[in-house]
Tab-separated table of C-alpha atoms and ligand atoms in Angstrom:
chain	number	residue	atom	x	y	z
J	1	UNK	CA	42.607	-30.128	19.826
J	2	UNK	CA	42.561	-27.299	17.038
J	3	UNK	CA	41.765	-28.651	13.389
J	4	UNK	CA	42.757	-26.634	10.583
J	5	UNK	CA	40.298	-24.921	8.185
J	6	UNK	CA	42.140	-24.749	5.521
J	7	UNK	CA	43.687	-28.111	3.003
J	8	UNK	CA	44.057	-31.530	4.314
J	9	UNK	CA	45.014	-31.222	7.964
J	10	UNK	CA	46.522	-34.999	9.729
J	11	UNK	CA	45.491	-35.024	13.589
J	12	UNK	CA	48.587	-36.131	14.973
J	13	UNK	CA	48.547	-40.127	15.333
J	14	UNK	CA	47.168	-40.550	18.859
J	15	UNK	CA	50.133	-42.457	21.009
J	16	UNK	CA	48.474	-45.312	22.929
J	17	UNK	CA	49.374	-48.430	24.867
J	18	UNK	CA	50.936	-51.673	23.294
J	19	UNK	CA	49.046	-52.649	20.276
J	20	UNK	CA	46.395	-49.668	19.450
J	21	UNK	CA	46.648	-48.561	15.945
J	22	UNK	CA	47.233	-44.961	14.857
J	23	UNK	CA	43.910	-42.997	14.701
J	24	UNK	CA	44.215	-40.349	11.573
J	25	UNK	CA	41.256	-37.953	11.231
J	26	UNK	CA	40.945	-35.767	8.313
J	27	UNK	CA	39.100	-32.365	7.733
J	28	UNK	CA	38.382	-31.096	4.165
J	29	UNK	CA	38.143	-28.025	2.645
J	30	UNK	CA	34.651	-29.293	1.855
J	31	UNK	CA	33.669	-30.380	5.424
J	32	UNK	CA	35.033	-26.569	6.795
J	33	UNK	CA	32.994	-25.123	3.880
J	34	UNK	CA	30.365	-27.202	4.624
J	35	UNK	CA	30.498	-26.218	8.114
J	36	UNK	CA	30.017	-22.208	7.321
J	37	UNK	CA	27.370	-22.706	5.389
J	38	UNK	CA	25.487	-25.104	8.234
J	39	UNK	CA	25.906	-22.251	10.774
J	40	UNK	CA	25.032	-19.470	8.020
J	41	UNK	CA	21.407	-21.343	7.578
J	42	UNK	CA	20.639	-21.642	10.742
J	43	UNK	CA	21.692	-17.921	11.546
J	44	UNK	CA	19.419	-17.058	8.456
J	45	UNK	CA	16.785	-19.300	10.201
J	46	UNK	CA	16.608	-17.828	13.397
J	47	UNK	CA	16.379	-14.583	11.819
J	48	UNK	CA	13.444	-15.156	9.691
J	49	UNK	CA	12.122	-16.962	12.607
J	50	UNK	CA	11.956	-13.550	14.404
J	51	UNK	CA	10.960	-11.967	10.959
J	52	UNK	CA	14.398	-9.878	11.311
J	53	UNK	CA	14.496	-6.708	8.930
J	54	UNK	CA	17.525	-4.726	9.085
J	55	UNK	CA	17.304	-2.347	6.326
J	56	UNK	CA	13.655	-1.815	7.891
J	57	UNK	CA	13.019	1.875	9.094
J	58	UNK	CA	14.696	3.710	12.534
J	59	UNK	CA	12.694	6.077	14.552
J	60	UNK	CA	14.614	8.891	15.832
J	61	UNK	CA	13.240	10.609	17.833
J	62	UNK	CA	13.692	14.793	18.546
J	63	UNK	CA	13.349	16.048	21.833
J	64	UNK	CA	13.979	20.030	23.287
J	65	UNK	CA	12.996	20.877	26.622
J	66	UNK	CA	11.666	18.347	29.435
J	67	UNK	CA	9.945	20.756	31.616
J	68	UNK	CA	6.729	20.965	33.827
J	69	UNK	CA	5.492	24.009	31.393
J	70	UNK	CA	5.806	23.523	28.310
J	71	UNK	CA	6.820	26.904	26.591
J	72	UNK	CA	6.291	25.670	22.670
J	73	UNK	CA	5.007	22.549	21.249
J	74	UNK	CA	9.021	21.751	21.121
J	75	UNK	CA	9.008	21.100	25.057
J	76	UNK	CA	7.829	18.177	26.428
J	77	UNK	CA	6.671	17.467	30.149
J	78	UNK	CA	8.547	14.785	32.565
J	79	UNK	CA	5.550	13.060	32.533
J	80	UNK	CA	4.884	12.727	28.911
J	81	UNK	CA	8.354	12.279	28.391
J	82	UNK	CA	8.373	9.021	30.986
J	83	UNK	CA	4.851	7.918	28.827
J	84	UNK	CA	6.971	7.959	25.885
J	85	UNK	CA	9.197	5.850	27.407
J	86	UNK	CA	6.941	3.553	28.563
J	87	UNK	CA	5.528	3.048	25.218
J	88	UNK	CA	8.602	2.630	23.366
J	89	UNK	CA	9.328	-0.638	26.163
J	90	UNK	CA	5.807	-1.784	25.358
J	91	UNK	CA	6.616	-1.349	21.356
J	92	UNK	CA	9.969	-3.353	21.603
J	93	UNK	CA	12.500	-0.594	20.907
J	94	UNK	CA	15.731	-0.432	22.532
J	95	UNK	CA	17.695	2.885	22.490
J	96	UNK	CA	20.517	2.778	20.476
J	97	UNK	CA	22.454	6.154	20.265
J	98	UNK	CA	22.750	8.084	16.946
J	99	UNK	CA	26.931	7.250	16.425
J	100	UNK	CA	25.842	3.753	16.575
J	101	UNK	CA	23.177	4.073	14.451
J	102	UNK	CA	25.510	5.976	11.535
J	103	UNK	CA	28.148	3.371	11.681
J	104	UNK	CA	25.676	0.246	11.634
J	105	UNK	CA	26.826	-0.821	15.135
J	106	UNK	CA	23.184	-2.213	16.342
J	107	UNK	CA	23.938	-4.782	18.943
J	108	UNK	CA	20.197	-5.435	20.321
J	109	UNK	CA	18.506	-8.549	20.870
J	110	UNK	CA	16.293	-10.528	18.412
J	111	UNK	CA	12.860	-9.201	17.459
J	112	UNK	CA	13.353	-5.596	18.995
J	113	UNK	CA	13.606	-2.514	17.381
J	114	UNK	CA	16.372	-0.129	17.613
J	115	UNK	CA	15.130	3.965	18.378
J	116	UNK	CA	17.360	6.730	18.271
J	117	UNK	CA	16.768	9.116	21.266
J	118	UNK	CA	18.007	12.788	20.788
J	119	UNK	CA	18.089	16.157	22.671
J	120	UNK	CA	18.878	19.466	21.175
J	121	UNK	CA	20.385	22.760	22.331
J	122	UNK	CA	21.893	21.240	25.768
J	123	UNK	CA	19.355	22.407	28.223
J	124	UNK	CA	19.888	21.983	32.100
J	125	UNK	CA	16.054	20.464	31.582
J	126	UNK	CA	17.998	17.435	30.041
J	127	UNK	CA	20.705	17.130	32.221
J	128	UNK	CA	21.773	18.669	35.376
J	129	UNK	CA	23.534	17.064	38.228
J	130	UNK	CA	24.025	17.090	41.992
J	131	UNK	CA	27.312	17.774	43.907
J	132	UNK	CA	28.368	14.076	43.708
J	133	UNK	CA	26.977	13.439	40.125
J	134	UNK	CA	23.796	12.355	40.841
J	135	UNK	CA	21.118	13.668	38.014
J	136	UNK	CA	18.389	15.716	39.195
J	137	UNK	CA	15.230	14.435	39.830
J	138	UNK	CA	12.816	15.121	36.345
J	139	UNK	CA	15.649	15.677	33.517
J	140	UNK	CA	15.429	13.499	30.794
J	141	UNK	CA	18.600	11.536	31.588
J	142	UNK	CA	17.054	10.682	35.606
J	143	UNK	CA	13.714	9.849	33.696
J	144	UNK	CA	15.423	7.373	31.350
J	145	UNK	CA	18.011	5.757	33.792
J	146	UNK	CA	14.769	5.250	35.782
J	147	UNK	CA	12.418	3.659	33.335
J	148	UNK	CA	15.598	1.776	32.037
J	149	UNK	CA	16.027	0.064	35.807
J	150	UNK	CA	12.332	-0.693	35.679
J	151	UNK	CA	12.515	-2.467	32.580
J	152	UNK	CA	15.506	-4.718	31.908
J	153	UNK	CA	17.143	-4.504	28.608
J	154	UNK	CA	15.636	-0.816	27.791
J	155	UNK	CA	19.551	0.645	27.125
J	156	UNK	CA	19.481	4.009	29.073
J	157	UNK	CA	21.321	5.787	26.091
J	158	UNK	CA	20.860	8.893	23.881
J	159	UNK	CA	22.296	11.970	22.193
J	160	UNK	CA	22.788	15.051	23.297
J	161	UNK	CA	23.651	17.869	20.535
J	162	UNK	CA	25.421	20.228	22.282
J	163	UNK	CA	25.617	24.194	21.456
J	164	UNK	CA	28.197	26.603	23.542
J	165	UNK	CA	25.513	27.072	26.129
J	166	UNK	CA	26.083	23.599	27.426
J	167	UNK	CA	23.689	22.636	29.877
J	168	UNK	CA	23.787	25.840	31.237
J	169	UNK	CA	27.234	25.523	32.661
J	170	UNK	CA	29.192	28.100	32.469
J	171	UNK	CA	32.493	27.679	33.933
J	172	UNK	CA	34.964	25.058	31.923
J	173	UNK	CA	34.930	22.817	34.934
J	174	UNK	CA	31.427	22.332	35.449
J	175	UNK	CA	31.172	21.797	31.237
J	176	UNK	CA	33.845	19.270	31.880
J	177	UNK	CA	32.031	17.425	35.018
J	178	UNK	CA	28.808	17.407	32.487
J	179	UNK	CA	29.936	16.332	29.793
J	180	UNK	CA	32.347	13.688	31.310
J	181	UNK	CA	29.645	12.255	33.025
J	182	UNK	CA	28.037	11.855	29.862
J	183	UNK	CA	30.534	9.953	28.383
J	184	UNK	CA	31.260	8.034	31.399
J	185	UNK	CA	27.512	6.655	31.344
J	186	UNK	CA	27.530	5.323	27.875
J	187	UNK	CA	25.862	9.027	26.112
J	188	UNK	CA	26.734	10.279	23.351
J	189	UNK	CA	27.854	13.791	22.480
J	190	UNK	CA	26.550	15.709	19.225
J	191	UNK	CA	27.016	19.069	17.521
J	192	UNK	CA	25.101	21.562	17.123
J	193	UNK	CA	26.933	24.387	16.122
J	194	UNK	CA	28.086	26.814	18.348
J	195	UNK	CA	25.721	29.724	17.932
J	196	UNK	CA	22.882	27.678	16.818
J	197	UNK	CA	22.491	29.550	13.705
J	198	UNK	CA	20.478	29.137	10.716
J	199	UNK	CA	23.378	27.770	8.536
J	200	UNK	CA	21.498	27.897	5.312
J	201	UNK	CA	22.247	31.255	5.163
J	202	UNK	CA	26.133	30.943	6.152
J	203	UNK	CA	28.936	31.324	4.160
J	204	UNK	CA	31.025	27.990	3.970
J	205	UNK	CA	34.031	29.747	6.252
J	206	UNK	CA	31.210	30.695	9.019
J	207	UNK	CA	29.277	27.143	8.390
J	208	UNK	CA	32.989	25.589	9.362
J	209	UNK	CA	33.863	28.079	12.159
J	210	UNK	CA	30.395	27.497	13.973
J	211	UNK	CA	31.037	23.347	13.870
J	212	UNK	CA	34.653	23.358	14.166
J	213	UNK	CA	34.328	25.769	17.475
J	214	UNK	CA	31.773	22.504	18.785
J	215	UNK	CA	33.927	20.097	18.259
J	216	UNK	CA	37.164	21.696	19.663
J	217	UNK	CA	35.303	22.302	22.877
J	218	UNK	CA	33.666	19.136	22.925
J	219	UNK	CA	37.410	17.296	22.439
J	220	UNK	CA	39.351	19.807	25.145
J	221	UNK	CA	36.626	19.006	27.637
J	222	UNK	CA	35.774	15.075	27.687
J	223	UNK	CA	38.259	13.970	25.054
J	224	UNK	CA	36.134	12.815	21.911
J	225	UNK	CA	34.943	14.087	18.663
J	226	UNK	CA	31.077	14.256	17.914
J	227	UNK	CA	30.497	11.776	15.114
J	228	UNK	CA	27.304	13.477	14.410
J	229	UNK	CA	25.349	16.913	13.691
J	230	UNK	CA	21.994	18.163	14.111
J	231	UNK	CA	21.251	20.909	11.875
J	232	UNK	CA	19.487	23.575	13.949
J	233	UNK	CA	16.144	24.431	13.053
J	234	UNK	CA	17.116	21.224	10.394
J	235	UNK	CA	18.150	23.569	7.958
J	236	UNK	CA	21.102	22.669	5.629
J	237	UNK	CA	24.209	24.605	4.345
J	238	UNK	CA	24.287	25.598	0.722
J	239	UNK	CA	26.504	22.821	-0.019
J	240	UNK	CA	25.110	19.920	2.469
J	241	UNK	CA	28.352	18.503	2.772
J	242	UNK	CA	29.661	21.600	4.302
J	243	UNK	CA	28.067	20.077	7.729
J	244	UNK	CA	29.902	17.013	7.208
J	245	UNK	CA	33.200	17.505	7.049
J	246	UNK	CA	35.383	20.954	6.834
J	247	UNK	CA	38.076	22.424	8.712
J	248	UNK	CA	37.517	26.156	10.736
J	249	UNK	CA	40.162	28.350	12.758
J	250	UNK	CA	39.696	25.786	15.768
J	251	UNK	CA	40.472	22.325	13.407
J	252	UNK	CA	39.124	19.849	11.347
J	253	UNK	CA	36.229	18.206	11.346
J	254	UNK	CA	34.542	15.124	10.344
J	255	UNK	CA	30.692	13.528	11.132
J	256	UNK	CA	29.581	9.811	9.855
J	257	UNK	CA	26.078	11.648	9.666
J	258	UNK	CA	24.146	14.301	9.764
J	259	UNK	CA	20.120	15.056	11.236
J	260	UNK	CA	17.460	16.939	9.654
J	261	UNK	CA	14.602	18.361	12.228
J	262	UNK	CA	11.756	16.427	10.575
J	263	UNK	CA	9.361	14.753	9.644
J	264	UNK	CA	10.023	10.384	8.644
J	265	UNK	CA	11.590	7.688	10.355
J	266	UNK	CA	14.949	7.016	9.219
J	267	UNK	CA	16.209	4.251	7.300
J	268	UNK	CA	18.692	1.549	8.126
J	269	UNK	CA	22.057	3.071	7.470
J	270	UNK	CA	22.660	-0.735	5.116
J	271	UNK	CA	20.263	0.272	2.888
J	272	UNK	CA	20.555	2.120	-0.309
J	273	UNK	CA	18.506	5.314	0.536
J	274	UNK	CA	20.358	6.003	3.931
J	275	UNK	CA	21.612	9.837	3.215
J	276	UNK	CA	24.427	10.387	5.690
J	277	UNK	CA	24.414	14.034	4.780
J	278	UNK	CA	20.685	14.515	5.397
J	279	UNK	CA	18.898	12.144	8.445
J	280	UNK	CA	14.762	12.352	9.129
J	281	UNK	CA	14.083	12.819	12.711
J	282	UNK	CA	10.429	12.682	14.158
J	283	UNK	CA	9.650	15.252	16.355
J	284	UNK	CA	8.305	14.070	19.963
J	285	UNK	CA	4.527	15.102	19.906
J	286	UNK	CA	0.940	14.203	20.247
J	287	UNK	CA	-1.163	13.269	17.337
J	288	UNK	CA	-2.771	17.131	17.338
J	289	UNK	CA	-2.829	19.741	13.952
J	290	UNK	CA	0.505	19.321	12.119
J	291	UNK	CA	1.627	16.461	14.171
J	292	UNK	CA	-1.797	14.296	13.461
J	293	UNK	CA	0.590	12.842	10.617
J	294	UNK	CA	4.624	13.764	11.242
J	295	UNK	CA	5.266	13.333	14.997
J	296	UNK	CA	6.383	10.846	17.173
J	297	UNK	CA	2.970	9.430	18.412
J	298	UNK	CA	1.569	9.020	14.527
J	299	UNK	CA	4.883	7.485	13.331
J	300	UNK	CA	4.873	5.193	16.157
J	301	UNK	CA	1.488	3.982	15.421
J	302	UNK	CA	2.517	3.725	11.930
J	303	UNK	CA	5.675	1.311	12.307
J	304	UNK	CA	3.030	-0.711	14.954
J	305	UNK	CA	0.564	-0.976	12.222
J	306	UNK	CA	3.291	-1.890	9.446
J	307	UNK	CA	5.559	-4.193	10.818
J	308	UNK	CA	7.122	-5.149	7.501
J	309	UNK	CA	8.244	-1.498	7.471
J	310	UNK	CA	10.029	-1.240	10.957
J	311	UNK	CA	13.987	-2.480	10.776
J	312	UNK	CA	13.726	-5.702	13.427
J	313	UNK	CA	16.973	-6.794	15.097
J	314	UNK	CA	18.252	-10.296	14.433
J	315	UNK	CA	19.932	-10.089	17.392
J	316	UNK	CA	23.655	-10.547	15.940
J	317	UNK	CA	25.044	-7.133	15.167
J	318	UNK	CA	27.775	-8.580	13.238
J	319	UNK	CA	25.425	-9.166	10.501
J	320	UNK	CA	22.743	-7.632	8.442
J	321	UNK	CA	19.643	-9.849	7.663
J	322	UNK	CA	17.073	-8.836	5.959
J	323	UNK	CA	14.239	-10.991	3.382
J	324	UNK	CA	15.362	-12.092	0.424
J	325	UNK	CA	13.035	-9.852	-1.754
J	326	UNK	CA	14.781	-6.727	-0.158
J	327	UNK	CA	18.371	-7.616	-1.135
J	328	UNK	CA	18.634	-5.301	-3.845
J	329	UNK	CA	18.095	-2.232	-1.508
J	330	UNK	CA	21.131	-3.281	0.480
J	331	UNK	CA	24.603	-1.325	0.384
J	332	UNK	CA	27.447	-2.036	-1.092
J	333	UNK	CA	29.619	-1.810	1.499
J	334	UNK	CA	27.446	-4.574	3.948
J	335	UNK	CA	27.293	-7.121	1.169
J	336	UNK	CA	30.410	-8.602	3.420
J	337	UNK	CA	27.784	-8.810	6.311
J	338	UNK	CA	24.515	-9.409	4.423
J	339	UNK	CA	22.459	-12.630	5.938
J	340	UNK	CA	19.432	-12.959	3.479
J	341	UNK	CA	16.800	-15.298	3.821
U	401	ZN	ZN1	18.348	23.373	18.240
């Protein structure tokens, strides 16, 4: 039987055998109150329990190449690339991709950490597939499906920011099959300008023309919109919010974020210092000269060694926990969803 939250609500008198009395139960709009606020403490109790901090910080991490020999400290070998992997499972990140992260859709379990994985300049080193759709043995996205399988609950997702060289395909089927299969495996599809050009030094009609071009192709070929950019070489448009949103020759276009090339983790997107027009990445890369400090292996150290620091899932993506003492860094628009405790 249903009970009403709302005013006095009579359960209908129960109809019984000669002699039995009416039975008339009664719910409040104290009790129903009453009721929220039970399960509200002990969802604020399992999160502390798992010291949950969602407007803690978000690794995301930059990737290039994956190839066997490496041409620039921007490539990374299958091999490191799976050790990378490997660590992240042993650190308790989950993947998450980049749209999710923008929009504050985190749906991982308690006590892990979300990580943003992300490939630039859509290289055939990231993904490239066999004649039934099958990805080659050593590209990122076979490396990551793989240590996925081996590790139960790693989410085998990421971002790919696409340029008009896409994957190295070159005939509009083939960029369909790629990018489809993308899609169809839970990926998710960035921009990166057409051209890849240095868009600081753009006018705002080419800074529009090289996205909008992107995201036309990217629609007429697997159906979405990117809901997010990666500046190349990180490097922003006059006016940042020329990268955002703007209209070009080929449409209209419109991001929830977009990423910088370097150098900090990222924070939450509920907090107050989350920059949708300007996103940190960490570049993928051994602690050696300048990536001793900025790159992924440092950073990751880092969040290991300062666990207060690192955003920790509560396990409930419908809401945002978070200590007490951090409340005033949350945004406005989460307040609806904030669990402190
Ligand atoms: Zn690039």
């Amino acid at each position: 039987m249903r009970l009403g939250v709302l005013g006095l609500v009579a359960v209908g008198a129960i109809v019984g055998g000669c002699g039995s009395q009416p039975a008339v139960q009664t719910v409040s709009k104290a009790d129903a109150a009453m009721k929220v606020q039970q399960a509200k403490q002990a969802k604020a109790a399992a999160a502390a329990k798992v010291k949950a901090n969602e407007l803690g910080q978000v690794p995301v991490l930059m990737y290039h190449r994956i190839v066997k020999n490496p041409g620039s400290d921007d490539d990374r070998t299958p091999e490191k690339f799976r050790a990378d992997l490997e660590r992240l499972v042993r650190d308790g990140y989950v993947p998450i991709t980049a749209a999710e992260y923008v929009t504050g859709k985190i749906g991982i379990p308690a006590g892990k950490h979300p990580v943003v994985l992300t490939f630039d300049d859509s290289s055939p080193s990231q993904l490239a597939l066999d004649d039934l759709g099958v990805p080659r043995a050593d590209t990122a996205v076979a490396i990551l499906q793989d240590v996925a399988a081996k590790n139960p609950g790693f989410r085998p997702v990421a971002t790919f920011y696409v340029t008009r060289d896409m994957f190295g395909k070159s005939l509009k089927e083939e960029q369909a099959q790629t990018l489809l299969w993308l899609k169809d495996n839970g990926f998710d599809i960035g921009n990166h300008t057409r051209d890849h050009v240095n868009l600081g030094t753009r006018s705002q009609k080419e800074v529009a023309e090289q996205i909008a071009a992107i995201r036309q192709q990217v629609h007429a070929l697997a159906s979405q919109d990117p809901v997010t950019l990666a500046l190349p070489y990180g490097s922003q448009p006059r006016k940042k919010e020329w990268a955002l949103r703007g209209k070009g020759s080929e449409g209209a276009y419109n991001h929830s974020g977009v990423f910088l090339a370097g150098y900090t983790p990222a924070p939450a997107p509920y907090t107050r210092t989350f920059d949708p027009l300007g996103i940190p990445r960490i570049k993928a890369m051994d602690k050696k000269g300048d990536c001793s400090q900025f790159c992924s292996t440092a950073w990751l150290d880092w969040l290991k060694n300062n666990p207060d620091m690192r955003f920790t899932s509560d396990g409930d993506a419908e809401t945002v926990a978070f200590p007490k003492f951090k409340a005033p860094f949350l945004r406005k628009n989460f307040t609806g969803r904030a669990l402190p405790y």
